[in-house]
Amino acid sequence: MHNRDYWQSLLNQQRFSTHALIGGKPYFAKAEKTWAVVNPATNAVLAEVTACQAEDIDAAVESARQAFTSGIWSECPLAQRKAVLRRLADLMLEHREELALLESVSMGKPVLDAYNVDVPGAAHVISWYAESIDKIYDEVAPTRPGTLATITREPVGVVAAIVPWNFPLDIAAWKIGPALAAGNSVILKPSENSPFTALKLAELALEAGLPAGVLNVVTGLGIEAGAALGLHNDVDVLTFTGSTAVGKAFMAYSGQSNLKQVWLECGGKSANIIFANCQDLDLAAEKAAFGICFNQGEVCSANSRLLVERKIYPDFMAKLITRLHDWQPDHPLNPDAKMGAMVSTAHKNKVMDFIQTAVTQGGIVRAGGEQREIETVANYILPTVIEIESENVNLWRDEVFGPVLAVKVFDDESEAIELANNHIYALAASVWSDDLNQAHRVARKLNAGTVSVNTVDALDVTVPFGGNQQSGFGRDLSLHAFDKFTKLKTTWIELR
Ligand code: NAD
């Protein structure tokens, strides 16, 4: 695979977009405001990007609404819609290197992870939804004789998709795939840390034949562009992935404006439970390390709470700490890097504060606990494991969004379930046990959108992803995602 110099030379030649994309054309905010997007591996500014304000959001919504009502996409033959989206998926793979580079330099993940995981994953999601377009049937209701009642799905209209920086391209694909497949027009707002792959995606969509105005990308700050979308009176559905605090703000925006439907994928603090009945503790340790270190731990469903049964505790901890040696941070453009830079210096400092607070609250650092400087930039954190006794410490209660694992010992199954479920978040959970009865029993009792048994973070486009409680509601991925982007119509016919 390409070496560091190859990626560096691509970066040297890379042209970064500085505009939004509205109505199929580059668009600059009327107020001429910008903000700087910074590469966390170098702290260098990549580009000053246009910062859309409410008046610019009006232009994007107008463009999306016009495209929708024209029927150019919403009423086009399904085979045509499918062909465009399939072509988009192909183009994403053709531009795999550039997309991977843009993703890595914006938010710090290893470029090879972006190349091997994020970009092909996003392209697969787009092609899966393209293929689903002509495989979904409507319904006929069992009404009384002499009547015919059909239940049909219609696109909702204008969809706003607001996405975070941790998987910018993948989460954008999770939203726009089903939204566009269903015939909607979309306004995508990427995070201020990572606008470039969203812009590239929209350019490729135009090249694939998506009509202008059907997919618009608005760049800008959350408090400006994001809030203006949330408060807009002509957005029908708003789908959000991000923090719980901002998710709550979107519920309020909806209430203050047109009561748009809001779908939230928010924070998490997923429990990973290792029972003494687990036969392969080596694999469990390897996956526990992956579950907290992959993507620098900047994963909503990261397995950030580890619960280990007392009988196996010393043995398992030794295995885990050995496996964490594989996850030393490195420069993201180094092809050997497994963990890259944290998204920003500010976020790195926040994660370090969590570590220090955990220690002052009685936590014992068993691994890591420190930041690292690589090529004069100290935006890296060592894989960290902290043992805690009480559930009432910040490290157990709050989402850290970094490679910091909180570990707690338990004595029996009911205690493990209670500890796992006693939380505001309920996104994902993992159970390790080779006792079939125990695995089923525990999986049923865990409050989580996804329970992985004998693995961590099971995910596929074919299965729904999302959480309960303050992790949000609604589901991305799978055919269930269409529930968010379609509305049901009953047509009742009295036969004569
Ligand atoms: P964030 O909530 O700060 O930002 C997410 C998006 O909302 C960004 O586009 C941002 O510009 C916008 N935004 C921020 N403040 C806003 C405001 N006041 N009004 C309107 N829009 C605003 O989240 P982040 O830091 O980008 O991402 C990390 C968070 O995302 C974590 O909490 C993580 O758990 C969550 N996340 C959840 C999932 C999931 O599927 N459940 C997946 C990935 C990330």
PDB file of C-alpha atoms in Angstrom, residues 82 85-86 89 121-136 177-178 181 460-464 477-482:
ATOM      1  CA  LYS A  82     -31.380   3.780  -8.943  1.00  0.00           C
ATOM      2  CA  LEU A  85     -27.211   6.454  -7.012  1.00  0.00           C
ATOM      3  CA  ARG A  86     -25.338   3.398  -8.273  1.00  0.00           C
ATOM      4  CA  ALA A  89     -21.299   4.775  -5.410  1.00  0.00           C
ATOM      5  CA  GLY A 121     -18.349   1.515   3.600  1.00  0.00           C
ATOM      6  CA  ALA A 122     -20.030   4.748   2.520  1.00  0.00           C
ATOM      7  CA  ALA A 123     -20.080   3.683  -1.150  1.00  0.00           C
ATOM      8  CA  HIS A 124     -21.642   0.362  -0.151  1.00  0.00           C
ATOM      9  CA  VAL A 125     -24.384   2.137   1.797  1.00  0.00           C
ATOM     10  CA  ILE A 126     -25.227   4.315  -1.231  1.00  0.00           C
ATOM     11  CA  SER A 127     -25.339   1.323  -3.583  1.00  0.00           C
ATOM     12  CA  TRP A 128     -27.397  -0.729  -1.089  1.00  0.00           C
ATOM     13  CA  TYR A 129     -30.045   1.998  -0.924  1.00  0.00           C
ATOM     14  CA  ALA A 130     -29.897   2.380  -4.715  1.00  0.00           C
ATOM     15  CA  GLU A 131     -30.687  -1.322  -5.041  1.00  0.00           C
ATOM     16  CA  SER A 132     -33.491  -1.137  -2.494  1.00  0.00           C
ATOM     17  CA  ILE A 133     -35.416   1.441  -4.540  1.00  0.00           C
ATOM     18  CA  ASP A 134     -37.295  -1.075  -6.717  1.00  0.00           C
ATOM     19  CA  LYS A 135     -37.666  -3.785  -4.069  1.00  0.00           C
ATOM     20  CA  ILE A 136     -40.061  -2.121  -1.670  1.00  0.00           C
ATOM     21  CA  GLY A 177     -28.655   7.188   0.951  1.00  0.00           C
ATOM     22  CA  PRO A 178     -32.198   6.450   2.124  1.00  0.00           C
ATOM     23  CA  ALA A 181     -33.549   6.849  -2.578  1.00  0.00           C
ATOM     24  CA  ASP A 460     -23.942  -3.668   8.824  1.00  0.00           C
ATOM     25  CA  VAL A 461     -26.097  -1.765   6.352  1.00  0.00           C
ATOM     26  CA  THR A 462     -28.691  -4.563   6.656  1.00  0.00           C
ATOM     27  CA  VAL A 463     -29.389  -3.938  10.358  1.00  0.00           C
ATOM     28  CA  PRO A 464     -30.746  -0.838  12.095  1.00  0.00           C
ATOM     29  CA  LEU A 477     -29.324   1.895   8.146  1.00  0.00           C
ATOM     30  CA  SER A 478     -31.472  -1.049   6.960  1.00  0.00           C
ATOM     31  CA  LEU A 479     -34.887  -0.654   5.325  1.00  0.00           C
ATOM     32  CA  HIS A 480     -36.169   0.764   8.617  1.00  0.00           C
ATOM     33  CA  ALA A 481     -34.359   4.026   7.804  1.00  0.00           C
ATOM     34  CA  PHE A 482     -37.075   4.684   5.194  1.00  0.00           C
TER      35      PHE A 482
END
